[in-house]
XYZ file of C-alpha atoms in Angstrom:
274
model
C 83.970 66.160 94.418
C 86.579 67.307 91.934
C 87.348 66.081 88.447
C 90.328 66.369 86.122
C 90.749 65.588 82.447
C 94.576 65.688 82.724
C 94.813 68.666 80.385
C 96.198 72.092 81.270
C 93.839 75.060 81.399
C 96.174 76.993 79.091
C 99.226 75.914 77.055
C 102.571 75.968 78.896
C 105.608 76.248 76.649
C 109.218 76.916 77.608
C 111.465 77.804 74.682
C 114.636 78.398 76.713
C 114.830 76.463 79.999
C 116.011 78.653 82.849
C 116.439 77.062 86.297
C 116.772 80.466 87.926
C 113.399 81.512 86.529
C 112.005 78.216 87.804
C 112.974 79.381 91.275
C 111.185 82.693 90.693
C 108.064 80.848 89.518
C 107.966 78.981 92.826
C 106.821 82.247 94.433
C 103.700 82.113 92.274
C 103.039 78.581 93.537
C 103.899 78.627 97.232
C 104.520 82.272 98.062
C 102.118 84.363 100.124
C 100.884 85.885 96.844
C 100.690 82.534 95.103
C 98.146 80.106 93.758
C 98.152 77.695 96.704
C 97.115 80.637 98.877
C 94.149 81.683 96.762
C 93.014 78.125 95.974
C 92.857 77.233 99.659
C 91.428 80.619 100.636
C 88.507 80.341 98.231
C 87.966 76.679 99.114
C 87.720 77.288 102.850
C 85.622 80.401 102.341
C 83.229 78.238 100.348
C 83.109 75.656 103.132
C 81.845 78.363 105.503
C 79.676 80.350 103.084
C 76.221 80.512 104.656
C 73.306 82.235 102.994
C 72.743 82.470 99.242
C 74.366 79.324 97.746
C 75.495 81.128 94.615
C 78.374 82.723 96.548
C 79.541 79.248 97.598
C 79.413 78.144 93.966
C 81.303 81.259 92.900
C 84.057 80.502 95.397
C 84.272 76.792 94.565
C 84.499 77.384 90.836
C 87.313 79.882 91.322
C 89.105 77.588 93.779
C 89.001 74.837 91.147
C 90.455 77.234 88.580
C 93.292 78.163 90.929
C 94.158 74.467 91.316
C 94.548 74.451 87.550
C 96.889 77.423 87.785
C 99.051 75.498 90.252
C 99.203 72.705 87.661
C 100.270 75.152 84.957
C 102.977 76.747 87.086
C 104.282 73.404 88.339
C 104.608 72.295 84.731
C 106.426 75.524 83.909
C 108.851 74.983 86.794
C 109.630 71.445 85.639
C 110.134 72.554 82.028
C 112.437 75.377 83.129
C 114.516 72.835 85.051
C 115.071 70.694 81.938
C 118.787 70.187 81.486
C 119.751 71.263 84.988
C 122.792 69.287 86.169
C 122.322 66.280 88.401
C 125.918 66.567 89.544
C 127.624 69.583 91.056
C 130.780 68.396 89.323
C 129.536 69.464 85.905
C 131.428 72.351 84.408
C 129.311 75.463 84.944
C 131.573 77.475 82.674
C 130.642 75.299 79.705
C 126.987 74.913 80.613
C 124.821 78.015 81.071
C 122.129 75.917 82.723
C 124.658 74.594 85.243
C 125.818 78.149 85.758
C 122.298 79.146 86.681
C 122.143 76.295 89.168
C 125.385 77.225 90.840
C 124.456 80.900 90.990
C 121.025 80.715 92.541
C 118.692 77.807 91.763
C 116.823 76.467 94.770
C 118.521 73.122 95.297
C 115.359 71.772 96.952
C 113.904 71.393 93.472
C 116.798 69.030 92.714
C 117.425 67.320 96.029
C 113.831 66.887 97.248
C 111.778 66.826 94.062
C 114.007 65.552 91.259
C 113.852 68.748 89.190
C 110.133 69.276 89.809
C 107.991 71.951 91.430
C 107.282 71.952 95.157
C 104.707 73.623 97.450
C 107.294 76.213 98.497
C 108.144 79.830 97.766
C 111.168 81.103 95.850
C 113.379 80.617 98.926
C 112.215 77.053 99.464
C 110.031 77.904 102.465
C 106.932 75.643 102.542
C 103.551 77.326 102.358
C 102.007 76.970 105.811
C 98.447 78.257 105.308
C 99.005 81.242 107.619
C 97.701 83.612 104.916
C 94.370 81.870 104.369
C 91.567 84.266 105.301
C 88.133 82.694 105.638
C 86.140 84.665 108.184
C 82.655 83.294 107.614
C 81.569 86.847 106.705
C 80.973 86.929 102.946
C 81.684 90.660 102.581
C 84.915 90.489 104.588
C 86.019 87.499 102.525
C 85.272 89.238 99.225
C 87.434 92.189 100.289
C 90.245 89.805 101.280
C 89.961 88.199 97.870
C 90.346 91.496 96.018
C 93.617 92.047 97.877
C 94.766 88.484 97.213
C 94.187 88.863 93.485
C 95.819 92.300 93.445
C 99.029 91.046 95.051
C 98.939 87.980 92.796
C 98.679 90.183 89.722
C 101.565 92.346 90.955
C 103.676 89.190 91.263
C 102.646 87.903 87.829
C 103.565 91.235 86.222
C 106.964 91.176 87.936
C 107.560 87.632 86.702
C 106.507 88.689 83.200
C 109.102 91.462 83.264
C 111.796 89.036 84.479
C 111.681 86.714 81.465
C 112.240 87.015 77.741
C 110.950 83.513 77.033
C 107.962 83.812 74.636
C 106.184 80.774 76.056
C 106.485 82.003 79.627
C 105.322 85.472 78.640
C 102.254 84.001 76.941
C 101.394 81.896 80.011
C 101.888 84.812 82.371
C 99.710 87.128 80.293
C 96.936 84.536 80.613
C 97.385 84.430 84.389
C 97.487 88.234 84.536
C 94.190 88.339 82.607
C 92.589 85.878 85.027
C 93.744 88.018 87.964
C 92.012 90.951 86.276
C 88.772 88.976 86.052
C 89.005 87.695 89.611
C 89.546 91.172 91.024
C 86.485 92.329 89.146
C 84.300 89.351 90.080
C 84.960 89.826 93.797
C 84.175 93.538 93.465
C 81.015 92.596 91.565
C 80.060 90.263 94.414
C 80.497 93.153 96.870
C 78.268 95.273 94.632
C 75.661 92.509 94.565
C 75.755 92.362 98.345
C 74.747 96.012 98.379
C 77.894 97.959 97.566
C 79.811 100.207 99.924
C 76.714 101.825 101.408
C 75.175 98.510 102.462
C 78.212 96.278 103.002
C 80.236 98.583 105.251
C 80.979 98.684 108.073
C 81.579 94.940 108.197
C 79.790 93.171 109.811
C 76.727 95.210 108.926
C 74.670 93.024 111.275
C 76.063 94.799 114.355
C 73.871 97.751 115.410
C 76.062 100.729 114.610
C 74.270 102.944 117.111
C 75.746 100.773 119.856
C 79.374 101.550 118.968
C 81.152 104.634 120.236
C 79.953 107.018 117.540
C 82.372 109.732 118.670
C 85.114 107.705 117.000
C 83.319 106.033 114.088
C 84.360 108.538 111.391
C 87.193 110.614 112.856
C 90.758 110.337 111.558
C 93.088 110.542 114.540
C 96.505 112.154 114.409
C 99.279 110.948 116.696
C 101.893 113.636 116.097
C 103.765 114.332 119.318
C 103.347 118.095 118.949
C 99.559 117.818 118.590
C 99.586 119.326 115.097
C 96.712 118.809 112.680
C 96.584 115.290 111.186
C 97.400 114.791 107.513
C 94.367 115.721 105.415
C 92.766 113.791 102.566
C 89.529 112.181 101.434
C 89.583 110.282 104.741
C 89.361 113.453 106.857
C 86.412 115.383 105.427
C 83.190 114.831 103.520
C 80.736 111.959 103.643
C 82.040 108.583 104.792
C 82.342 105.855 102.169
C 79.507 103.864 103.733
C 77.274 106.951 103.699
C 76.532 106.651 107.405
C 78.512 109.613 108.665
C 80.918 112.445 107.864
C 84.680 112.305 108.139
C 86.450 114.644 110.544
C 89.953 114.748 111.984
C 91.641 115.820 115.187
C 94.770 115.157 117.243
C 94.300 112.252 119.633
C 94.687 112.915 123.324
C 94.978 110.047 125.836
C 91.658 109.177 127.430
C 92.910 106.424 129.701
C 95.182 106.284 132.710
C 98.714 104.980 133.170
C 98.283 101.189 133.437
C 99.047 99.615 136.814
C 98.918 95.839 136.929
C 99.563 95.630 140.666
C 102.015 93.277 142.352
C 102.929 89.852 141.027
C 101.394 86.814 142.704
C 103.462 84.580 145.020
C 104.898 81.501 143.312
C 104.434 83.124 139.909
C 108.133 83.036 139.097
C 108.514 86.810 139.440
C 111.371 88.569 141.177
C 111.005 89.308 144.930
C 110.884 93.020 144.106
C 107.725 92.409 142.013
C 105.747 90.686 144.797
């Protein structure tokens, strides 16, 4: 069950409406880095969170917050579209807002939503849920969430640097701060699950001695000349999970040339394939 009190989580103020910036803000709503993505990701992760119920509560509370961020950004889009022309016949030369429309506003916001926000990205492409990661493994999901918040914060910073509107800058700095917290809370959840040495490799429930240990901690190079692979922290020293030591070597093929045999009759293949 969800509740609303009809108030925004944080004030949204637009001092200078800018329809082109409204289009940019749509990326933060319906883009792959946007708030619809994280709200739905945390919600569906919560629906499959088995084990300690506090992780489910953590996810649901954050999902609810992200719904509030959608509300804030949708309001910002609508306020930035204030004064946009309803007719393409208006003189763009005499109207800077009309000029913005004619030079790049997403007309979907006008034609399909009456100068309101939509569940689309900055190009008008609807969000299709293809970037929702909810694996049922709490550690895998927490790592996915760190990445989601990192890319969201990158986007928010870029939007902040695109505008000189004081109200939009204030709103974006709030969202940037929340991205900071969310990155840290997911990392804290990973730490509570046992940190790198107990969480990884994911899933930690699979007996590691059953995997091919010859390849568990070796960085493989695929240079055609067989030269030494590029070296770094990933190629020497103790592994991050503490269960092995990194090494590196050129990879040589261990398998054979694949031969699928002849095609079956009536399979639609050419006669030469049968």
